[in-house]
Amino acid sequence: MLNRASFRPWWRTAAIYQLYVRSFADGAGDGIGDLAGARARLPYLASLGIDAIWFNPWYASPMADAGYDISDYRAIEPAFGTLADADALISEAHALGIRIIIDVVPNHGSDQHPWFRSALAAGPGSAERARFWFRPGRGIRGERPPNDWQSIFGGPAWTRVTESDGSPGEWYLHLFAPEQPDFNWGCPDVRAEFEDVLRFWFGRGADGIRIDSAALLTKDPALPDLPDTGPGTPPGPAHPYTDRDDVHDIYRSWRAIADEDETGSRVLIGEIWLPDAQRLARYVTPGELHTVFNFPYLSCPWDAGALRRVIEQTLALNAPTGAPATWVLSNHDVDRTVTRYGRADTAFDLERRRYFHSLPTDLELGTRRARAAALLTMALPGSVYIYQGEELGLWEVQDIDDDLREDPIWRRTNGADPGRDGCRVPLPWSGTEPPFGFSPDSAVASPWLPQPKEWRDLTVAAELASAGSMLRLYAEGLRIRRAEGALRGTGMRWLPAPDGVLAFDRPGADGPAVRCVVNLSPGPVPLPAGGTVLLASGPLDRGLLPPDTTAWLRAEP
Ligand code: GLC
């Protein structure tokens, strides 16, 4: 149960479970996950030992981009349930000591949002169109897009509308799919609307906000072509739409809204993919966001040197602002870890998904590494994110039939980019065949994406019953992380280690240190002397730590 005493900045060390509603659990029996399903499984999440849930967008949406195209920011998508379900879910989660983070999508809405529909009807030059980016086209008849920007999902970032008299009309900007028109953040209505949406959900008990595409909101109002600076224009003040300086003002006012709650327990988390770590750190300066997702860590290959560098950089960048680090291995946009770590190239990059999917994978090796990576991640100082299904060791489903794929990335690139459906397949809960308890027995439809039949060994029920399962490892890791003060502190000290091995201590404030050793080298290595093993990601070999294995030890004082 949450009580006032627990309203410390809980998010600094929290374990946060990412719940992708459509694929978590289906209560209604229509093959689509929903809030009733999530409510029924809250006890599962409580026993897993997480502190908070981040829900991917649950609002009314035509689902052109799986809910990231929102038509009403104050209503629940009917396929997921009702506002009353959300209220009940929030209070039931709170009763279990679990906080709720919701996903706010401020860069763009849906083309079915009432604002966009009225903008279409109101015509060029109207106040309604000023809430978006409508512009006449180039060329004699306006037949070419207003500038050369490309959609992040492929194709041009502009779509031409037909005016109400039937004539070809203005173009509007969409950095993602055409069904996701970008809001104009220079327009005061947009700012006021989102401030109200934030208050609406905080008022209903939300404990935090994950901000979608947080570096893209503000645009150069001149909408210039991208400057020709060789291989891309770096994000920053000169970029027409990525990481511009004026975006920070928005987050300072959002922070003030979060801080209207005097207990200081509401958190703002930014989704910001930036190659320049210094610029990323600007978002967590005092008075702005509390944390940002650590995508450099997520993208890092399974390599001791590369991991150590990214961990050090993360901690160094966060140190001056006092913002806690976040540690993220996976989410609903990237390849699942067991698949990724089983490839010859273990990095990940959104723009090279096609290449990564072309590489064969060794799932056994990938699983061993994913287990070791989970314990490394849980041992680092800060908060940790767990994308649903990672705790079961699910793999990326790469053989989905083309006609079942839903991701707009796949469609807009004509299949050149396989997209993200493979990490969004509904979870297996129990039983020996699909739908594996994802839907109730009375269901009238199959899960919206088919589950591999081999997942019979990876159901929650099967893994609870199996001592060496990924689920038991996660639950035990989270339990120890909660129980050991050292793992919830901020200190971390690297220890000397052989090549290919990461070893560090998490010193306790007044108790013993917890030591973490990760073997990324090809051969077994001895464990440091004088410690007791608390947990290991795989069996030890006569006291030696095998390759691709992590051990946690209690260091002797
Ligand atoms: C973010 C989301 C992604 C979505 C995109 C557009 O990157 O994580 O799933 O497609 O924004 O909203």
Short mmCIF file of N, CA and C in Angstrom, two decimals, residues 294-438:
data_model
loop_
_atom_site.label_atom_id
_atom_site.label_comp_id
_atom_site.label_asym_id
_atom_site.label_seq_id
_atom_site.Cartn_x
_atom_site.Cartn_y
_atom_site.Cartn_z
N ASN A 294 17.92 5.59 -21.33
CA ASN A 294 19.33 5.42 -21.67
C ASN A 294 19.43 4.55 -22.93
N PHE A 295 19.27 5.19 -24.09
CA PHE A 295 19.34 4.43 -25.34
C PHE A 295 20.78 4.05 -25.72
N PRO A 296 21.80 4.83 -25.33
CA PRO A 296 23.15 4.34 -25.61
C PRO A 296 23.41 2.98 -24.95
N TYR A 297 22.88 2.78 -23.74
CA TYR A 297 23.05 1.48 -23.07
C TYR A 297 22.27 0.41 -23.81
N LEU A 298 21.03 0.74 -24.19
CA LEU A 298 20.20 -0.23 -24.92
C LEU A 298 20.88 -0.68 -26.22
N SER A 299 21.53 0.27 -26.90
CA SER A 299 22.09 -0.03 -28.23
C SER A 299 23.47 -0.69 -28.16
N CYS A 300 24.03 -0.77 -26.96
CA CYS A 300 25.43 -1.19 -26.82
C CYS A 300 25.60 -2.70 -27.11
N PRO A 301 26.66 -3.06 -27.84
CA PRO A 301 26.90 -4.49 -28.07
C PRO A 301 27.31 -5.22 -26.79
N TRP A 302 27.22 -6.52 -26.82
CA TRP A 302 27.63 -7.37 -25.69
C TRP A 302 29.15 -7.48 -25.70
N ASP A 303 29.78 -6.45 -25.19
CA ASP A 303 31.23 -6.33 -25.25
C ASP A 303 31.67 -5.57 -24.00
N ALA A 304 32.65 -6.14 -23.29
CA ALA A 304 33.00 -5.58 -21.98
C ALA A 304 33.47 -4.13 -22.09
N GLY A 305 34.33 -3.84 -23.07
CA GLY A 305 34.87 -2.48 -23.19
C GLY A 305 33.77 -1.49 -23.52
N ALA A 306 32.93 -1.86 -24.48
CA ALA A 306 31.86 -0.94 -24.91
C ALA A 306 30.87 -0.71 -23.76
N LEU A 307 30.54 -1.77 -23.03
CA LEU A 307 29.59 -1.61 -21.92
C LEU A 307 30.19 -0.74 -20.82
N ARG A 308 31.46 -0.98 -20.53
CA ARG A 308 32.07 -0.18 -19.47
C ARG A 308 32.07 1.30 -19.86
N ARG A 309 32.40 1.57 -21.13
CA ARG A 309 32.41 2.98 -21.57
C ARG A 309 31.03 3.61 -21.44
N VAL A 310 30.02 2.91 -21.86
CA VAL A 310 28.68 3.51 -21.83
C VAL A 310 28.19 3.68 -20.39
N ILE A 311 28.55 2.76 -19.52
CA ILE A 311 28.15 2.88 -18.11
C ILE A 311 28.86 4.10 -17.49
N GLU A 312 30.16 4.21 -17.78
CA GLU A 312 30.90 5.36 -17.21
C GLU A 312 30.38 6.68 -17.75
N GLN A 313 30.10 6.72 -19.05
CA GLN A 313 29.59 7.96 -19.64
C GLN A 313 28.24 8.33 -19.03
N THR A 314 27.39 7.34 -18.85
CA THR A 314 26.07 7.59 -18.28
C THR A 314 26.22 8.21 -16.89
N LEU A 315 27.05 7.59 -16.06
CA LEU A 315 27.18 8.07 -14.69
C LEU A 315 27.83 9.45 -14.66
N ALA A 316 28.81 9.66 -15.53
CA ALA A 316 29.50 10.96 -15.54
C ALA A 316 28.55 12.07 -15.98
N LEU A 317 27.70 11.78 -16.95
CA LEU A 317 26.79 12.82 -17.45
C LEU A 317 25.70 13.15 -16.45
N ASN A 318 25.28 12.15 -15.69
CA ASN A 318 24.22 12.39 -14.72
C ASN A 318 24.76 13.04 -13.45
N ALA A 319 26.04 12.84 -13.17
CA ALA A 319 26.59 13.31 -11.89
C ALA A 319 26.35 14.81 -11.65
N PRO A 320 26.65 15.71 -12.60
CA PRO A 320 26.51 17.14 -12.28
C PRO A 320 25.08 17.57 -11.96
N THR A 321 24.08 16.90 -12.55
CA THR A 321 22.69 17.33 -12.30
C THR A 321 22.07 16.56 -11.15
N GLY A 322 22.69 15.45 -10.77
CA GLY A 322 22.10 14.63 -9.71
C GLY A 322 20.95 13.77 -10.20
N ALA A 323 20.69 13.77 -11.51
CA ALA A 323 19.60 12.92 -12.03
C ALA A 323 20.05 11.47 -11.99
N PRO A 324 19.15 10.56 -11.62
CA PRO A 324 19.55 9.15 -11.60
C PRO A 324 19.67 8.59 -13.01
N ALA A 325 20.57 7.65 -13.17
CA ALA A 325 20.69 6.96 -14.46
C ALA A 325 19.49 6.05 -14.66
N THR A 326 19.16 5.77 -15.91
CA THR A 326 18.19 4.71 -16.20
C THR A 326 18.93 3.64 -16.98
N TRP A 327 18.50 2.39 -16.80
CA TRP A 327 19.15 1.26 -17.48
C TRP A 327 18.07 0.49 -18.21
N VAL A 328 18.20 0.47 -19.53
CA VAL A 328 17.15 -0.08 -20.39
C VAL A 328 17.79 -1.04 -21.38
N LEU A 329 17.25 -2.26 -21.47
CA LEU A 329 17.78 -3.21 -22.44
C LEU A 329 16.87 -3.39 -23.64
N SER A 330 15.59 -3.02 -23.48
CA SER A 330 14.64 -3.38 -24.52
C SER A 330 13.38 -2.53 -24.39
N ASN A 331 12.61 -2.43 -25.45
CA ASN A 331 11.28 -1.82 -25.38
C ASN A 331 10.47 -2.26 -26.60
N HIS A 332 9.32 -1.64 -26.81
CA HIS A 332 8.40 -2.06 -27.87
C HIS A 332 8.83 -1.60 -29.26
N ASP A 333 9.98 -0.94 -29.37
CA ASP A 333 10.46 -0.46 -30.68
C ASP A 333 11.70 -1.21 -31.16
N VAL A 334 12.25 -2.10 -30.34
CA VAL A 334 13.55 -2.69 -30.68
C VAL A 334 13.50 -4.22 -30.62
N ASP A 335 14.52 -4.86 -31.16
CA ASP A 335 14.57 -6.33 -31.18
C ASP A 335 14.74 -6.88 -29.77
N ARG A 336 14.07 -7.98 -29.50
CA ARG A 336 14.18 -8.59 -28.17
C ARG A 336 15.60 -9.07 -27.91
N THR A 337 15.97 -9.01 -26.61
CA THR A 337 17.39 -9.22 -26.27
C THR A 337 17.89 -10.63 -26.59
N VAL A 338 17.06 -11.66 -26.36
CA VAL A 338 17.63 -13.01 -26.58
C VAL A 338 17.97 -13.21 -28.05
N THR A 339 17.24 -12.55 -28.93
CA THR A 339 17.54 -12.66 -30.37
C THR A 339 18.78 -11.83 -30.70
N ARG A 340 18.79 -10.63 -30.16
CA ARG A 340 19.88 -9.70 -30.44
C ARG A 340 21.23 -10.24 -29.97
N TYR A 341 21.26 -10.75 -28.74
CA TYR A 341 22.53 -11.20 -28.18
C TYR A 341 22.99 -12.54 -28.76
N GLY A 342 22.13 -13.18 -29.54
CA GLY A 342 22.53 -14.44 -30.17
C GLY A 342 23.11 -14.23 -31.57
N ARG A 343 23.19 -12.98 -32.01
CA ARG A 343 23.72 -12.69 -33.35
C ARG A 343 25.21 -12.40 -33.29
N ALA A 344 25.83 -12.47 -34.47
CA ALA A 344 27.27 -12.15 -34.53
C ALA A 344 27.49 -10.67 -34.24
N ASP A 345 26.52 -9.82 -34.58
CA ASP A 345 26.60 -8.39 -34.24
C ASP A 345 25.51 -8.13 -33.21
N THR A 346 25.93 -7.84 -31.97
CA THR A 346 24.98 -7.77 -30.85
C THR A 346 24.52 -6.35 -30.54
N ALA A 347 24.92 -5.37 -31.38
CA ALA A 347 24.45 -4.00 -31.18
C ALA A 347 23.00 -3.91 -31.65
N PHE A 348 22.39 -2.73 -31.46
CA PHE A 348 21.10 -2.48 -32.10
C PHE A 348 21.02 -1.03 -32.53
N ASP A 349 20.36 -0.82 -33.65
CA ASP A 349 20.23 0.52 -34.20
C ASP A 349 18.91 0.53 -34.99
N LEU A 350 18.02 1.45 -34.60
CA LEU A 350 16.70 1.52 -35.24
C LEU A 350 16.80 1.61 -36.75
N GLU A 351 17.83 2.33 -37.22
CA GLU A 351 17.92 2.56 -38.66
C GLU A 351 18.49 1.39 -39.44
N ARG A 352 19.00 0.39 -38.71
CA ARG A 352 19.59 -0.76 -39.41
C ARG A 352 18.89 -2.06 -39.03
N ARG A 353 17.58 -1.96 -38.74
CA ARG A 353 16.86 -3.15 -38.31
C ARG A 353 16.92 -4.25 -39.38
N ARG A 354 16.83 -3.84 -40.65
CA ARG A 354 16.84 -4.80 -41.73
C ARG A 354 18.11 -5.63 -41.72
N TYR A 355 19.25 -4.94 -41.52
CA TYR A 355 20.53 -5.64 -41.46
C TYR A 355 20.54 -6.62 -40.28
N PHE A 356 20.10 -6.15 -39.11
CA PHE A 356 20.14 -7.04 -37.94
C PHE A 356 19.25 -8.26 -38.15
N HIS A 357 18.10 -8.05 -38.79
CA HIS A 357 17.21 -9.19 -39.03
C HIS A 357 17.78 -10.17 -40.05
N SER A 358 18.74 -9.71 -40.84
CA SER A 358 19.33 -10.62 -41.84
C SER A 358 20.37 -11.55 -41.20
N LEU A 359 20.77 -11.27 -39.96
CA LEU A 359 21.80 -12.09 -39.31
C LEU A 359 21.15 -13.30 -38.63
N PRO A 360 21.77 -14.47 -38.76
CA PRO A 360 21.23 -15.62 -38.02
C PRO A 360 21.42 -15.42 -36.52
N THR A 361 20.60 -16.10 -35.73
CA THR A 361 20.75 -15.96 -34.28
C THR A 361 20.83 -17.33 -33.62
N ASP A 362 21.58 -17.39 -32.53
CA ASP A 362 21.69 -18.60 -31.72
C ASP A 362 20.95 -18.28 -30.42
N LEU A 363 19.72 -18.80 -30.31
CA LEU A 363 18.87 -18.40 -29.18
C LEU A 363 19.41 -18.89 -27.84
N GLU A 364 20.12 -20.02 -27.88
CA GLU A 364 20.65 -20.52 -26.61
C GLU A 364 21.73 -19.57 -26.07
N LEU A 365 22.61 -19.16 -26.98
CA LEU A 365 23.65 -18.20 -26.60
C LEU A 365 22.99 -16.86 -26.20
N GLY A 366 22.01 -16.43 -27.02
CA GLY A 366 21.33 -15.16 -26.75
C GLY A 366 20.65 -15.18 -25.38
N THR A 367 20.07 -16.31 -25.03
CA THR A 367 19.39 -16.41 -23.74
C THR A 367 20.40 -16.34 -22.59
N ARG A 368 21.52 -17.04 -22.78
CA ARG A 368 22.53 -17.01 -21.71
C ARG A 368 23.01 -15.57 -21.49
N ARG A 369 23.25 -14.87 -22.59
CA ARG A 369 23.71 -13.48 -22.46
C ARG A 369 22.61 -12.56 -21.92
N ALA A 370 21.37 -12.80 -22.34
CA ALA A 370 20.27 -11.95 -21.84
C ALA A 370 20.14 -12.12 -20.32
N ARG A 371 20.36 -13.34 -19.83
CA ARG A 371 20.32 -13.57 -18.38
C ARG A 371 21.45 -12.80 -17.69
N ALA A 372 22.64 -12.89 -18.28
CA ALA A 372 23.79 -12.19 -17.68
C ALA A 372 23.55 -10.67 -17.74
N ALA A 373 23.01 -10.20 -18.85
CA ALA A 373 22.76 -8.77 -19.01
C ALA A 373 21.70 -8.29 -18.02
N ALA A 374 20.71 -9.12 -17.73
CA ALA A 374 19.66 -8.73 -16.78
C ALA A 374 20.28 -8.48 -15.41
N LEU A 375 21.17 -9.37 -14.98
CA LEU A 375 21.78 -9.18 -13.65
C LEU A 375 22.75 -8.00 -13.65
N LEU A 376 23.47 -7.79 -14.75
CA LEU A 376 24.32 -6.60 -14.83
C LEU A 376 23.44 -5.35 -14.67
N THR A 377 22.36 -5.31 -15.43
CA THR A 377 21.49 -4.13 -15.45
C THR A 377 20.90 -3.85 -14.06
N MET A 378 20.45 -4.91 -13.40
CA MET A 378 19.83 -4.72 -12.08
C MET A 378 20.85 -4.35 -11.02
N ALA A 379 22.13 -4.54 -11.32
CA ALA A 379 23.16 -4.22 -10.32
C ALA A 379 23.67 -2.79 -10.45
N LEU A 380 23.26 -2.07 -11.49
CA LEU A 380 23.79 -0.72 -11.71
C LEU A 380 22.99 0.31 -10.91
N PRO A 381 23.63 1.43 -10.53
CA PRO A 381 22.93 2.41 -9.69
C PRO A 381 21.95 3.26 -10.51
N GLY A 382 20.69 3.27 -10.09
CA GLY A 382 19.67 4.05 -10.79
C GLY A 382 18.40 3.24 -10.92
N SER A 383 17.59 3.59 -11.92
CA SER A 383 16.35 2.85 -12.12
C SER A 383 16.51 1.91 -13.31
N VAL A 384 15.69 0.86 -13.33
CA VAL A 384 15.82 -0.16 -14.37
C VAL A 384 14.44 -0.41 -15.00
N TYR A 385 14.45 -0.58 -16.31
CA TYR A 385 13.21 -0.84 -17.05
C TYR A 385 13.18 -2.27 -17.55
N ILE A 386 12.01 -2.90 -17.47
CA ILE A 386 11.85 -4.27 -17.97
C ILE A 386 10.68 -4.28 -18.93
N TYR A 387 10.95 -4.53 -20.19
CA TYR A 387 9.88 -4.58 -21.19
C TYR A 387 9.17 -5.93 -21.09
N GLN A 388 7.86 -5.91 -21.07
CA GLN A 388 7.09 -7.14 -20.84
C GLN A 388 7.57 -8.27 -21.75
N GLY A 389 7.70 -9.44 -21.17
CA GLY A 389 8.14 -10.61 -21.94
C GLY A 389 9.64 -10.84 -21.85
N GLU A 390 10.39 -9.77 -21.50
CA GLU A 390 11.83 -9.98 -21.30
C GLU A 390 12.05 -10.90 -20.10
N GLU A 391 11.17 -10.76 -19.10
CA GLU A 391 11.31 -11.60 -17.90
C GLU A 391 10.99 -13.06 -18.21
N LEU A 392 10.43 -13.32 -19.40
CA LEU A 392 10.16 -14.71 -19.80
C LEU A 392 11.21 -15.20 -20.80
N GLY A 393 12.04 -14.30 -21.28
CA GLY A 393 13.04 -14.68 -22.29
C GLY A 393 12.41 -14.90 -23.65
N LEU A 394 11.33 -14.17 -23.96
CA LEU A 394 10.73 -14.32 -25.30
C LEU A 394 11.69 -13.84 -26.36
N TRP A 395 11.58 -14.42 -27.54
CA TRP A 395 12.44 -13.98 -28.64
C TRP A 395 11.66 -13.10 -29.62
N GLU A 396 12.41 -12.41 -30.47
CA GLU A 396 11.84 -11.62 -31.55
C GLU A 396 11.20 -12.59 -32.54
N VAL A 397 9.92 -12.40 -32.85
CA VAL A 397 9.27 -13.28 -33.81
C VAL A 397 9.51 -12.70 -35.20
N GLN A 398 10.36 -13.36 -35.96
CA GLN A 398 10.80 -12.77 -37.24
C GLN A 398 10.07 -13.35 -38.44
N ASP A 399 9.18 -14.34 -38.19
CA ASP A 399 8.54 -14.98 -39.35
C ASP A 399 7.03 -14.73 -39.38
N ILE A 400 6.62 -13.53 -38.99
CA ILE A 400 5.19 -13.19 -39.03
C ILE A 400 4.76 -13.05 -40.49
N ASP A 401 3.58 -13.60 -40.82
CA ASP A 401 3.07 -13.45 -42.21
C ASP A 401 2.91 -11.98 -42.55
N ASP A 402 3.27 -11.65 -43.79
CA ASP A 402 3.20 -10.25 -44.21
C ASP A 402 1.80 -9.66 -44.01
N ASP A 403 0.77 -10.46 -44.29
CA ASP A 403 -0.57 -9.86 -44.21
C ASP A 403 -1.05 -9.69 -42.77
N LEU A 404 -0.29 -10.18 -41.81
CA LEU A 404 -0.68 -9.97 -40.40
C LEU A 404 0.08 -8.80 -39.78
N ARG A 405 1.11 -8.35 -40.44
CA ARG A 405 1.93 -7.27 -39.86
C ARG A 405 1.13 -5.98 -39.79
N GLU A 406 1.30 -5.24 -38.71
CA GLU A 406 0.54 -4.01 -38.52
C GLU A 406 1.41 -2.77 -38.45
N ASP A 407 2.70 -2.94 -38.23
CA ASP A 407 3.54 -1.77 -38.01
C ASP A 407 3.61 -0.88 -39.25
N PRO A 408 3.28 0.42 -39.09
CA PRO A 408 3.36 1.33 -40.25
C PRO A 408 4.77 1.41 -40.85
N ILE A 409 5.79 1.11 -40.04
CA ILE A 409 7.16 1.13 -40.59
C ILE A 409 7.28 0.10 -41.70
N TRP A 410 6.73 -1.06 -41.46
CA TRP A 410 6.80 -2.14 -42.45
C TRP A 410 6.06 -1.72 -43.72
N ARG A 411 4.88 -1.15 -43.53
CA ARG A 411 4.07 -0.77 -44.70
C ARG A 411 4.69 0.38 -45.47
N ARG A 412 5.16 1.39 -44.74
CA ARG A 412 5.64 2.60 -45.43
C ARG A 412 7.00 2.39 -46.10
N THR A 413 7.71 1.32 -45.72
CA THR A 413 8.96 1.04 -46.41
C THR A 413 8.77 -0.14 -47.38
N ASN A 414 7.51 -0.47 -47.67
CA ASN A 414 7.22 -1.60 -48.56
C ASN A 414 7.93 -2.87 -48.14
N GLY A 415 8.00 -3.07 -46.84
CA GLY A 415 8.59 -4.30 -46.33
C GLY A 415 10.11 -4.28 -46.24
N ALA A 416 10.75 -3.19 -46.67
CA ALA A 416 12.22 -3.15 -46.60
C ALA A 416 12.68 -3.18 -45.14
N ASP A 417 11.95 -2.46 -44.28
CA ASP A 417 12.25 -2.50 -42.84
C ASP A 417 11.20 -3.43 -42.20
N PRO A 418 11.66 -4.53 -41.55
CA PRO A 418 10.69 -5.49 -41.00
C PRO A 418 9.80 -4.91 -39.90
N GLY A 419 10.20 -3.79 -39.31
CA GLY A 419 9.33 -3.14 -38.33
C GLY A 419 9.38 -3.81 -36.97
N ARG A 420 8.36 -3.49 -36.15
CA ARG A 420 8.42 -3.79 -34.72
C ARG A 420 7.40 -4.81 -34.25
N ASP A 421 6.68 -5.44 -35.19
CA ASP A 421 5.67 -6.41 -34.75
C ASP A 421 6.29 -7.58 -33.98
N GLY A 422 7.51 -7.94 -34.34
CA GLY A 422 8.14 -9.13 -33.77
C GLY A 422 8.42 -9.06 -32.29
N CYS A 423 8.45 -7.84 -31.71
CA CYS A 423 8.66 -7.75 -30.26
C CYS A 423 7.33 -7.44 -29.55
N ARG A 424 6.22 -7.48 -30.33
CA ARG A 424 4.92 -7.11 -29.77
C ARG A 424 3.93 -8.27 -29.76
N VAL A 425 4.43 -9.47 -29.91
CA VAL A 425 3.54 -10.65 -29.95
C VAL A 425 2.98 -10.89 -28.54
N PRO A 426 1.65 -11.19 -28.45
CA PRO A 426 1.03 -11.36 -27.14
C PRO A 426 1.74 -12.37 -26.22
N LEU A 427 1.74 -12.06 -24.94
CA LEU A 427 2.47 -12.87 -23.95
C LEU A 427 1.82 -14.24 -23.76
N PRO A 428 2.65 -15.26 -23.51
CA PRO A 428 2.13 -16.58 -23.14
C PRO A 428 2.04 -16.70 -21.61
N TRP A 429 0.87 -17.04 -21.12
CA TRP A 429 0.68 -17.11 -19.67
C TRP A 429 0.65 -18.55 -19.14
N SER A 430 -0.05 -19.43 -19.86
CA SER A 430 -0.23 -20.78 -19.32
C SER A 430 -0.67 -21.72 -20.44
N GLY A 431 -0.70 -23.00 -20.13
CA GLY A 431 -1.20 -23.97 -21.10
C GLY A 431 -0.14 -24.37 -22.10
N THR A 432 -0.55 -25.26 -23.02
CA THR A 432 0.44 -25.85 -23.93
C THR A 432 0.25 -25.44 -25.38
N GLU A 433 -0.78 -24.66 -25.64
CA GLU A 433 -0.92 -24.17 -27.02
C GLU A 433 -1.53 -22.77 -27.04
N PRO A 434 -1.33 -22.07 -28.19
CA PRO A 434 -1.89 -20.72 -28.28
C PRO A 434 -3.40 -20.76 -28.01
N PRO A 435 -3.98 -19.77 -27.38
CA PRO A 435 -3.38 -18.48 -27.00
C PRO A 435 -2.64 -18.48 -25.67
N PHE A 436 -2.30 -19.63 -25.14
CA PHE A 436 -1.47 -19.70 -23.92
C PHE A 436 -2.01 -18.82 -22.79
N GLY A 437 -3.33 -18.83 -22.63
CA GLY A 437 -3.91 -18.06 -21.51
C GLY A 437 -3.89 -16.56 -21.72
N PHE A 438 -3.43 -16.11 -22.87
CA PHE A 438 -3.47 -14.66 -23.14
C PHE A 438 -4.92 -14.19 -23.19
#
